[in-house]
């Protein structure tokens, strides 16, 4: 089976270090594991492919100009012609899989023209995110492109029920929407990985991994750790990743006198993340109260690594973590509750080991990338079983 994977989002470097980069790589990796031949069409790659993805074909889409937002939006819209021509030149394909980006529609329309399945993956309400965090000039055109690409897709995969609800605002979409949460590769993340930072005897390490952005609850993380450290001076905080909130988080921890107890790793290659996780005694996902439509990769990776996890009870997380069974849940934004939960893990090593073991078992049973790819391929097979004449979907 020959697959065209399309990622036209300039904010997603396919071979980069961001969570979105890992997401793309793991979906491609899982499709290959199912026997697919994958060709990747993307605007950004940022580096060489990992060794196990070197056989995937790579096609560069048009680079976008730097400068004002309006010019980039027009260029992004115009890039559809190039993508369409590139797909025609590289085809034929058995199906097209596209990671939704605001201005791209050519992948799904190419699939419709060819009479092959087109699967659109939607990870977030991107138009809302763009308008809120990065700036959006031509919202009307962005909405038109969204309706256009959704109309052309034969199946739409979303990562959470919240994203599914968001898409229902577009007409005719609901029957083709399927919730498929993210997963993790348990062969990469497992308890047998050697730590990146050797654990110091008698030191309890609280860990966080991810891009440092406002919606990750970093003020809660800093507050909770400060409270824990005030109770137990043998604790340290290990923060893996980088992002726009790095300076603010560092300033908050410094104001609380925590500099000596905190390590910031900065950006790390995805290959190092499993070892980083094994440097921790407990991992935290302190999401704040508010809109939550994510399927958090970090939670899956923490659990696959066999770590006890303390996370906010929000959105999809209570579907993954059963409090007291395979992790601990806290009210979103409640730093005191997080500090108490972390303290309990510190003082109950037997419980911590049981939670981590149960977390790992949950992942292996129900949340692997290979299972995610299996669900995607089932949608493709269903679309193939009820073919629509070329151009009529």
Short mmCIF file of N, CA and C in Angstrom, two decimals, residues 36-199:
data_model
loop_
_atom_site.label_atom_id
_atom_site.label_comp_id
_atom_site.label_asym_id
_atom_site.label_seq_id
_atom_site.Cartn_x
_atom_site.Cartn_y
_atom_site.Cartn_z
N UNK A 36 3.00 -0.35 5.04
CA UNK A 36 2.78 0.72 4.05
C UNK A 36 4.11 1.29 3.57
N UNK A 37 4.10 1.77 2.34
CA UNK A 37 5.21 2.55 1.79
C UNK A 37 4.79 4.01 1.86
N UNK A 38 5.51 4.82 2.64
CA UNK A 38 5.05 6.19 2.93
C UNK A 38 5.95 7.21 2.25
N UNK A 39 5.33 8.17 1.56
CA UNK A 39 6.02 9.32 0.97
C UNK A 39 5.54 10.56 1.72
N UNK A 40 6.49 11.37 2.23
CA UNK A 40 6.14 12.51 3.08
C UNK A 40 6.27 13.81 2.28
N UNK A 41 5.19 14.60 2.26
CA UNK A 41 5.17 15.91 1.62
C UNK A 41 5.02 16.95 2.74
N UNK A 42 6.03 17.81 2.92
CA UNK A 42 5.98 18.73 4.06
C UNK A 42 6.65 20.05 3.72
N UNK A 43 6.25 21.08 4.46
CA UNK A 43 6.85 22.40 4.30
C UNK A 43 8.17 22.51 5.05
N UNK A 44 8.24 21.85 6.22
CA UNK A 44 9.47 21.90 7.02
C UNK A 44 9.89 20.49 7.41
N UNK A 45 11.19 20.23 7.38
CA UNK A 45 11.71 18.96 7.88
C UNK A 45 12.69 19.17 9.05
N UNK A 46 13.54 20.21 8.97
CA UNK A 46 14.48 20.54 10.04
C UNK A 46 15.37 19.36 10.43
N UNK A 47 16.11 18.87 9.49
CA UNK A 47 17.07 17.83 9.83
C UNK A 47 16.85 16.57 9.03
N UNK A 48 17.73 15.62 9.33
CA UNK A 48 17.66 14.34 8.64
C UNK A 48 16.66 13.42 9.33
N UNK A 49 16.11 12.47 8.58
CA UNK A 49 15.17 11.54 9.22
C UNK A 49 15.89 10.59 10.16
N UNK A 50 15.19 10.12 11.18
CA UNK A 50 15.77 9.06 12.03
C UNK A 50 16.10 7.84 11.18
N UNK A 51 17.00 7.03 11.67
CA UNK A 51 17.49 5.89 10.90
C UNK A 51 16.35 5.01 10.38
N UNK A 52 15.34 4.78 11.22
CA UNK A 52 14.29 3.85 10.80
C UNK A 52 13.27 4.49 9.86
N UNK A 53 13.43 5.79 9.54
CA UNK A 53 12.53 6.43 8.58
C UNK A 53 13.26 6.85 7.30
N UNK A 54 14.49 6.39 7.14
CA UNK A 54 15.27 6.84 5.98
C UNK A 54 14.73 6.31 4.66
N UNK A 55 13.94 5.27 4.71
CA UNK A 55 13.38 4.75 3.45
C UNK A 55 12.11 5.47 3.03
N UNK A 56 11.57 6.33 3.89
CA UNK A 56 10.39 7.10 3.51
C UNK A 56 10.78 8.17 2.50
N UNK A 57 9.98 8.35 1.46
CA UNK A 57 10.25 9.39 0.48
C UNK A 57 10.01 10.76 1.08
N UNK A 58 10.79 11.75 0.67
CA UNK A 58 10.68 13.10 1.22
C UNK A 58 10.51 14.10 0.09
N UNK A 59 9.46 14.92 0.19
CA UNK A 59 9.17 15.94 -0.82
C UNK A 59 8.99 17.29 -0.12
N UNK A 60 9.79 18.27 -0.56
CA UNK A 60 9.73 19.61 0.05
C UNK A 60 8.65 20.44 -0.64
N UNK A 61 7.73 20.95 0.16
CA UNK A 61 6.75 21.89 -0.38
C UNK A 61 7.37 23.30 -0.40
N UNK A 62 6.71 24.22 -1.08
CA UNK A 62 7.25 25.57 -1.24
C UNK A 62 7.53 26.21 0.12
N UNK A 63 8.72 26.83 0.24
CA UNK A 63 9.04 27.57 1.46
C UNK A 63 8.19 28.84 1.51
N UNK A 64 7.80 29.23 2.70
CA UNK A 64 6.96 30.42 2.86
C UNK A 64 7.82 31.62 3.19
N UNK A 65 7.42 32.81 2.71
CA UNK A 65 8.23 34.01 2.97
C UNK A 65 8.14 34.43 4.42
N UNK A 66 9.23 34.97 4.93
CA UNK A 66 9.16 35.57 6.26
C UNK A 66 8.56 36.96 6.11
N UNK A 67 8.04 37.51 7.19
CA UNK A 67 7.49 38.85 7.11
C UNK A 67 6.10 38.92 7.67
N UNK A 68 5.29 39.81 7.07
CA UNK A 68 3.98 40.06 7.68
C UNK A 68 3.05 38.87 7.51
N UNK A 69 2.09 38.80 8.42
CA UNK A 69 1.21 37.64 8.49
C UNK A 69 0.37 37.50 7.23
N UNK A 70 -0.13 38.61 6.72
CA UNK A 70 -1.00 38.55 5.55
C UNK A 70 -0.26 37.94 4.36
N UNK A 71 0.99 38.31 4.16
CA UNK A 71 1.76 37.77 3.04
C UNK A 71 1.97 36.27 3.19
N UNK A 72 2.24 35.83 4.40
CA UNK A 72 2.42 34.39 4.63
C UNK A 72 1.12 33.62 4.41
N UNK A 73 0.02 34.23 4.79
CA UNK A 73 -1.26 33.55 4.58
C UNK A 73 -1.53 33.39 3.08
N UNK A 74 -1.27 34.44 2.30
CA UNK A 74 -1.50 34.35 0.85
C UNK A 74 -0.56 33.32 0.22
N UNK A 75 0.68 33.30 0.67
CA UNK A 75 1.65 32.34 0.13
C UNK A 75 1.24 30.91 0.48
N UNK A 76 0.74 30.72 1.71
CA UNK A 76 0.32 29.38 2.14
C UNK A 76 -0.85 28.89 1.29
N UNK A 77 -1.76 29.80 1.02
CA UNK A 77 -2.91 29.43 0.20
C UNK A 77 -2.45 29.08 -1.23
N UNK A 78 -1.53 29.88 -1.75
CA UNK A 78 -1.03 29.63 -3.10
C UNK A 78 -0.24 28.35 -3.23
N UNK A 79 0.31 27.87 -2.11
CA UNK A 79 1.14 26.65 -2.15
C UNK A 79 0.33 25.41 -2.49
N UNK A 80 -0.99 25.51 -2.45
CA UNK A 80 -1.81 24.34 -2.79
C UNK A 80 -1.57 23.88 -4.22
N UNK A 81 -1.33 24.83 -5.12
CA UNK A 81 -1.10 24.44 -6.53
C UNK A 81 0.16 23.59 -6.66
N UNK A 82 1.20 23.99 -5.94
CA UNK A 82 2.44 23.22 -5.98
C UNK A 82 2.27 21.84 -5.38
N UNK A 83 1.56 21.74 -4.27
CA UNK A 83 1.33 20.45 -3.64
C UNK A 83 0.54 19.53 -4.56
N UNK A 84 -0.48 20.08 -5.17
CA UNK A 84 -1.29 19.28 -6.08
C UNK A 84 -0.45 18.72 -7.23
N UNK A 85 0.39 19.57 -7.82
CA UNK A 85 1.24 19.12 -8.92
C UNK A 85 2.25 18.07 -8.45
N UNK A 86 2.76 18.26 -7.24
CA UNK A 86 3.74 17.32 -6.71
C UNK A 86 3.11 15.94 -6.47
N UNK A 87 1.89 15.93 -5.94
CA UNK A 87 1.20 14.66 -5.70
C UNK A 87 0.93 13.95 -7.02
N UNK A 88 0.51 14.71 -8.03
CA UNK A 88 0.25 14.09 -9.33
C UNK A 88 1.53 13.50 -9.91
N UNK A 89 2.63 14.21 -9.72
CA UNK A 89 3.88 13.72 -10.27
C UNK A 89 4.42 12.50 -9.55
N UNK A 90 4.16 12.41 -8.24
CA UNK A 90 4.71 11.31 -7.44
C UNK A 90 3.76 10.12 -7.36
N UNK A 91 2.50 10.30 -7.76
CA UNK A 91 1.52 9.22 -7.66
C UNK A 91 1.83 8.08 -8.62
N UNK A 92 0.99 7.02 -8.65
CA UNK A 92 -0.28 6.93 -7.92
C UNK A 92 -0.08 6.49 -6.47
N UNK A 93 -1.09 6.82 -5.64
CA UNK A 93 -1.12 6.40 -4.24
C UNK A 93 -2.40 5.62 -3.98
N UNK A 94 -2.34 4.82 -2.91
CA UNK A 94 -3.54 4.08 -2.50
C UNK A 94 -4.43 4.92 -1.60
N UNK A 95 -3.81 5.81 -0.80
CA UNK A 95 -4.60 6.80 -0.07
C UNK A 95 -3.71 7.96 0.36
N UNK A 96 -4.36 9.06 0.71
CA UNK A 96 -3.65 10.25 1.19
C UNK A 96 -4.01 10.47 2.65
N UNK A 97 -2.99 10.71 3.47
CA UNK A 97 -3.19 11.02 4.88
C UNK A 97 -2.63 12.42 5.10
N UNK A 98 -3.47 13.34 5.58
CA UNK A 98 -3.00 14.71 5.75
C UNK A 98 -3.22 15.18 7.17
N UNK A 99 -2.17 15.76 7.75
CA UNK A 99 -2.29 16.46 9.03
C UNK A 99 -2.84 17.84 8.73
N UNK A 100 -4.01 18.13 9.23
CA UNK A 100 -4.69 19.38 8.89
C UNK A 100 -3.85 20.60 9.26
N UNK A 101 -3.74 21.53 8.32
CA UNK A 101 -3.17 22.84 8.59
C UNK A 101 -4.11 23.88 7.99
N UNK A 102 -4.01 25.10 8.44
CA UNK A 102 -5.07 26.08 8.18
C UNK A 102 -5.30 26.35 6.70
N UNK A 103 -4.25 26.37 5.89
CA UNK A 103 -4.40 26.83 4.51
C UNK A 103 -4.32 25.71 3.47
N UNK A 104 -4.19 24.48 3.89
CA UNK A 104 -3.96 23.40 2.92
C UNK A 104 -5.24 22.62 2.63
N UNK A 105 -5.52 22.43 1.37
CA UNK A 105 -6.66 21.62 0.95
C UNK A 105 -6.31 20.67 -0.20
N UNK A 106 -5.13 20.85 -0.79
CA UNK A 106 -4.80 20.13 -2.03
C UNK A 106 -4.70 18.62 -1.82
N UNK A 107 -4.24 18.19 -0.64
CA UNK A 107 -4.08 16.75 -0.42
C UNK A 107 -5.40 16.01 -0.49
N UNK A 108 -6.39 16.52 0.24
CA UNK A 108 -7.70 15.86 0.25
C UNK A 108 -8.40 15.99 -1.11
N UNK A 109 -8.23 17.13 -1.77
CA UNK A 109 -8.88 17.28 -3.08
C UNK A 109 -8.21 16.41 -4.14
N UNK A 110 -6.91 16.21 -4.01
CA UNK A 110 -6.23 15.27 -4.91
C UNK A 110 -6.79 13.86 -4.73
N UNK A 111 -6.97 13.45 -3.46
CA UNK A 111 -7.51 12.11 -3.19
C UNK A 111 -8.91 11.98 -3.80
N UNK A 112 -9.72 13.00 -3.63
CA UNK A 112 -11.08 12.94 -4.19
C UNK A 112 -11.04 12.85 -5.72
N UNK A 113 -10.18 13.61 -6.34
CA UNK A 113 -10.08 13.58 -7.80
C UNK A 113 -9.64 12.20 -8.30
N UNK A 114 -8.75 11.56 -7.51
CA UNK A 114 -8.23 10.26 -7.93
C UNK A 114 -9.16 9.11 -7.55
N UNK A 115 -10.19 9.40 -6.74
CA UNK A 115 -11.10 8.34 -6.31
C UNK A 115 -10.49 7.40 -5.29
N UNK A 116 -9.52 7.91 -4.51
CA UNK A 116 -8.88 7.12 -3.45
C UNK A 116 -9.24 7.72 -2.10
N UNK A 117 -9.14 6.93 -1.00
CA UNK A 117 -9.47 7.48 0.32
C UNK A 117 -8.55 8.65 0.69
N UNK A 118 -9.13 9.62 1.32
CA UNK A 118 -8.38 10.74 1.89
C UNK A 118 -8.73 10.85 3.37
N UNK A 119 -7.74 10.68 4.25
CA UNK A 119 -7.96 10.73 5.69
C UNK A 119 -7.33 12.02 6.22
N UNK A 120 -8.15 12.84 6.85
CA UNK A 120 -7.68 14.12 7.39
C UNK A 120 -7.56 13.99 8.90
N UNK A 121 -6.38 14.30 9.43
CA UNK A 121 -6.14 14.25 10.88
C UNK A 121 -6.21 15.66 11.44
N UNK A 122 -7.08 15.87 12.42
CA UNK A 122 -7.24 17.18 13.05
C UNK A 122 -6.87 17.06 14.53
N UNK A 123 -5.85 17.82 14.93
CA UNK A 123 -5.33 17.71 16.29
C UNK A 123 -5.80 18.80 17.23
N UNK A 124 -6.34 19.88 16.66
CA UNK A 124 -6.70 21.02 17.51
C UNK A 124 -7.56 21.99 16.69
N UNK A 125 -8.28 22.88 17.34
CA UNK A 125 -8.99 23.95 16.62
C UNK A 125 -7.98 25.01 16.16
N UNK A 126 -7.31 24.71 15.07
CA UNK A 126 -6.15 25.51 14.67
C UNK A 126 -6.50 26.97 14.39
N UNK A 127 -7.67 27.21 13.81
CA UNK A 127 -8.03 28.59 13.50
C UNK A 127 -8.12 29.41 14.79
N UNK A 128 -8.71 28.81 15.82
CA UNK A 128 -8.81 29.52 17.10
C UNK A 128 -7.42 29.72 17.71
N UNK A 129 -6.60 28.69 17.65
CA UNK A 129 -5.23 28.81 18.20
C UNK A 129 -4.45 29.89 17.47
N UNK A 130 -4.57 29.90 16.13
CA UNK A 130 -3.82 30.88 15.35
C UNK A 130 -4.25 32.30 15.71
N UNK A 131 -5.57 32.51 15.78
CA UNK A 131 -6.09 33.84 16.08
C UNK A 131 -5.67 34.29 17.48
N UNK A 132 -5.62 33.36 18.42
CA UNK A 132 -5.35 33.71 19.82
C UNK A 132 -3.87 33.89 20.09
N UNK A 133 -3.03 33.05 19.49
CA UNK A 133 -1.62 33.01 19.91
C UNK A 133 -0.64 33.56 18.87
N UNK A 134 -0.99 33.51 17.58
CA UNK A 134 0.00 33.88 16.57
C UNK A 134 -0.46 34.98 15.63
N UNK A 135 -1.74 35.17 15.51
CA UNK A 135 -2.26 36.21 14.62
C UNK A 135 -2.84 35.63 13.35
N UNK A 136 -4.06 36.05 13.03
CA UNK A 136 -4.75 35.58 11.83
C UNK A 136 -5.43 36.77 11.18
N UNK A 137 -5.06 37.07 9.95
CA UNK A 137 -5.59 38.25 9.26
C UNK A 137 -6.87 37.90 8.50
N UNK A 138 -6.80 36.87 7.66
CA UNK A 138 -7.92 36.53 6.77
C UNK A 138 -8.67 35.33 7.32
N UNK A 139 -9.40 35.55 8.39
CA UNK A 139 -10.12 34.44 9.02
C UNK A 139 -11.20 33.88 8.09
N UNK A 140 -11.83 34.74 7.30
CA UNK A 140 -12.87 34.27 6.39
C UNK A 140 -12.34 33.21 5.42
N UNK A 141 -11.18 33.47 4.85
CA UNK A 141 -10.60 32.49 3.92
C UNK A 141 -10.19 31.22 4.65
N UNK A 142 -9.68 31.37 5.89
CA UNK A 142 -9.30 30.18 6.67
C UNK A 142 -10.52 29.29 6.92
N UNK A 143 -11.65 29.90 7.22
CA UNK A 143 -12.88 29.12 7.44
C UNK A 143 -13.33 28.44 6.14
N UNK A 144 -13.20 29.13 5.02
CA UNK A 144 -13.57 28.53 3.73
C UNK A 144 -12.67 27.33 3.40
N UNK A 145 -11.39 27.47 3.66
CA UNK A 145 -10.47 26.35 3.41
C UNK A 145 -10.82 25.17 4.31
N UNK A 146 -11.17 25.46 5.57
CA UNK A 146 -11.53 24.37 6.49
C UNK A 146 -12.73 23.60 5.96
N UNK A 147 -13.76 24.31 5.55
CA UNK A 147 -14.94 23.63 5.03
C UNK A 147 -14.59 22.84 3.76
N UNK A 148 -13.72 23.42 2.96
CA UNK A 148 -13.33 22.79 1.69
C UNK A 148 -12.58 21.48 1.91
N UNK A 149 -11.61 21.51 2.81
CA UNK A 149 -10.80 20.31 3.04
C UNK A 149 -11.61 19.25 3.78
N UNK A 150 -12.48 19.67 4.69
CA UNK A 150 -13.34 18.72 5.40
C UNK A 150 -14.32 18.05 4.44
N UNK A 151 -14.84 18.81 3.50
CA UNK A 151 -15.77 18.25 2.50
C UNK A 151 -15.07 17.19 1.64
N UNK A 152 -13.80 17.42 1.34
CA UNK A 152 -13.10 16.52 0.42
C UNK A 152 -12.64 15.22 1.09
N UNK A 153 -12.52 15.21 2.43
CA UNK A 153 -11.99 14.03 3.13
C UNK A 153 -13.03 12.93 3.18
N UNK A 154 -12.57 11.70 3.01
CA UNK A 154 -13.49 10.57 3.14
C UNK A 154 -13.62 10.14 4.60
N UNK A 155 -12.62 10.42 5.43
CA UNK A 155 -12.69 10.18 6.87
C UNK A 155 -11.88 11.26 7.57
N UNK A 156 -12.35 11.64 8.76
CA UNK A 156 -11.68 12.69 9.55
C UNK A 156 -11.34 12.10 10.91
N UNK A 157 -10.06 12.08 11.22
CA UNK A 157 -9.58 11.52 12.48
C UNK A 157 -9.26 12.68 13.42
N UNK A 158 -9.84 12.68 14.60
CA UNK A 158 -9.55 13.72 15.59
C UNK A 158 -9.01 13.05 16.85
N UNK A 159 -8.23 13.81 17.63
CA UNK A 159 -7.54 13.20 18.76
C UNK A 159 -8.36 13.22 20.05
N UNK A 160 -9.48 13.94 20.06
CA UNK A 160 -10.26 14.01 21.30
C UNK A 160 -11.71 14.32 20.98
N UNK A 161 -12.58 14.03 21.94
CA UNK A 161 -14.00 14.34 21.78
C UNK A 161 -14.21 15.84 21.68
N UNK A 162 -13.34 16.61 22.34
CA UNK A 162 -13.46 18.07 22.30
C UNK A 162 -13.20 18.60 20.89
N UNK A 163 -12.22 18.05 20.20
CA UNK A 163 -11.97 18.48 18.82
C UNK A 163 -13.12 18.04 17.92
N UNK A 164 -13.68 16.86 18.18
CA UNK A 164 -14.83 16.40 17.41
C UNK A 164 -16.00 17.37 17.55
N UNK A 165 -16.26 17.82 18.78
CA UNK A 165 -17.34 18.78 19.01
C UNK A 165 -17.08 20.08 18.26
N UNK A 166 -15.83 20.50 18.27
CA UNK A 166 -15.47 21.74 17.55
C UNK A 166 -15.77 21.62 16.05
N UNK A 167 -15.47 20.47 15.48
CA UNK A 167 -15.67 20.32 14.03
C UNK A 167 -17.14 20.28 13.64
N UNK A 168 -18.01 20.00 14.59
CA UNK A 168 -19.44 19.92 14.26
C UNK A 168 -20.01 21.27 13.83
N UNK A 169 -19.25 22.33 14.01
CA UNK A 169 -19.70 23.64 13.54
C UNK A 169 -19.70 23.71 12.01
N UNK A 170 -18.97 22.81 11.37
CA UNK A 170 -18.92 22.79 9.90
C UNK A 170 -19.99 21.84 9.36
N UNK A 171 -20.65 22.23 8.31
CA UNK A 171 -21.79 21.46 7.82
C UNK A 171 -21.36 20.14 7.17
N UNK A 172 -22.14 19.09 7.43
CA UNK A 172 -21.93 17.81 6.77
C UNK A 172 -20.73 17.02 7.25
N UNK A 173 -20.12 17.42 8.35
CA UNK A 173 -18.87 16.81 8.78
C UNK A 173 -19.08 15.65 9.75
N UNK A 174 -20.03 15.76 10.66
CA UNK A 174 -20.17 14.84 11.80
C UNK A 174 -20.10 13.35 11.45
N UNK A 175 -20.81 12.89 10.40
CA UNK A 175 -20.79 11.44 10.15
C UNK A 175 -19.41 10.88 9.80
N UNK A 176 -18.50 11.73 9.39
CA UNK A 176 -17.19 11.23 8.98
C UNK A 176 -16.10 11.46 10.03
N UNK A 177 -16.50 11.94 11.22
CA UNK A 177 -15.52 12.22 12.28
C UNK A 177 -15.35 11.01 13.18
N UNK A 178 -14.10 10.64 13.44
CA UNK A 178 -13.77 9.48 14.28
C UNK A 178 -12.72 9.91 15.31
N UNK A 179 -13.02 9.66 16.58
CA UNK A 179 -12.08 10.02 17.65
C UNK A 179 -11.04 8.90 17.79
N UNK A 180 -9.80 9.24 17.53
CA UNK A 180 -8.68 8.29 17.68
C UNK A 180 -7.60 8.99 18.51
N UNK A 181 -7.58 8.79 19.81
CA UNK A 181 -6.57 9.45 20.66
C UNK A 181 -5.14 9.05 20.26
N UNK A 182 -4.20 9.88 20.71
CA UNK A 182 -2.79 9.60 20.42
C UNK A 182 -2.32 8.32 21.11
N UNK A 183 -1.10 7.95 20.82
CA UNK A 183 -0.52 6.75 21.42
C UNK A 183 0.93 6.96 21.75
N UNK A 184 1.63 5.88 21.94
CA UNK A 184 3.05 5.94 22.26
C UNK A 184 3.68 4.65 21.75
N UNK A 185 4.97 4.72 21.53
CA UNK A 185 5.70 3.54 21.09
C UNK A 185 6.34 2.87 22.31
N UNK A 186 5.76 1.78 22.82
CA UNK A 186 6.29 1.16 24.05
C UNK A 186 7.63 0.47 23.84
N UNK A 187 8.06 0.34 22.59
CA UNK A 187 9.39 -0.22 22.36
C UNK A 187 10.47 0.85 22.57
N UNK A 188 10.10 2.13 22.42
CA UNK A 188 11.04 3.22 22.68
C UNK A 188 10.99 3.66 24.13
N UNK A 189 9.79 3.72 24.68
CA UNK A 189 9.60 4.16 26.07
C UNK A 189 9.31 2.94 26.93
N UNK A 190 10.25 2.58 27.78
CA UNK A 190 10.03 1.44 28.66
C UNK A 190 10.96 1.55 29.88
N UNK A 191 10.65 0.80 30.93
CA UNK A 191 11.42 0.93 32.18
C UNK A 191 12.87 0.49 32.06
N UNK A 192 13.23 -0.24 31.01
CA UNK A 192 14.60 -0.72 30.90
C UNK A 192 15.58 0.28 30.32
N UNK A 193 15.11 1.46 29.90
CA UNK A 193 16.00 2.47 29.33
C UNK A 193 16.91 3.04 30.43
N UNK A 194 18.18 3.23 30.11
CA UNK A 194 19.10 3.81 31.09
C UNK A 194 18.86 5.30 31.23
N UNK A 195 18.94 5.84 32.45
CA UNK A 195 18.67 7.27 32.67
C UNK A 195 19.66 8.18 31.95
N UNK A 196 19.16 9.31 31.46
CA UNK A 196 20.05 10.32 30.86
C UNK A 196 20.87 11.00 31.94
N UNK A 197 20.24 11.25 33.08
CA UNK A 197 20.93 11.81 34.25
C UNK A 197 20.87 10.77 35.38
N UNK A 198 22.00 10.22 35.75
CA UNK A 198 21.97 9.21 36.83
C UNK A 198 21.29 9.76 38.08
N UNK A 199 20.47 8.92 38.68
CA UNK A 199 19.76 9.36 39.88
C UNK A 199 20.72 9.42 41.07
#
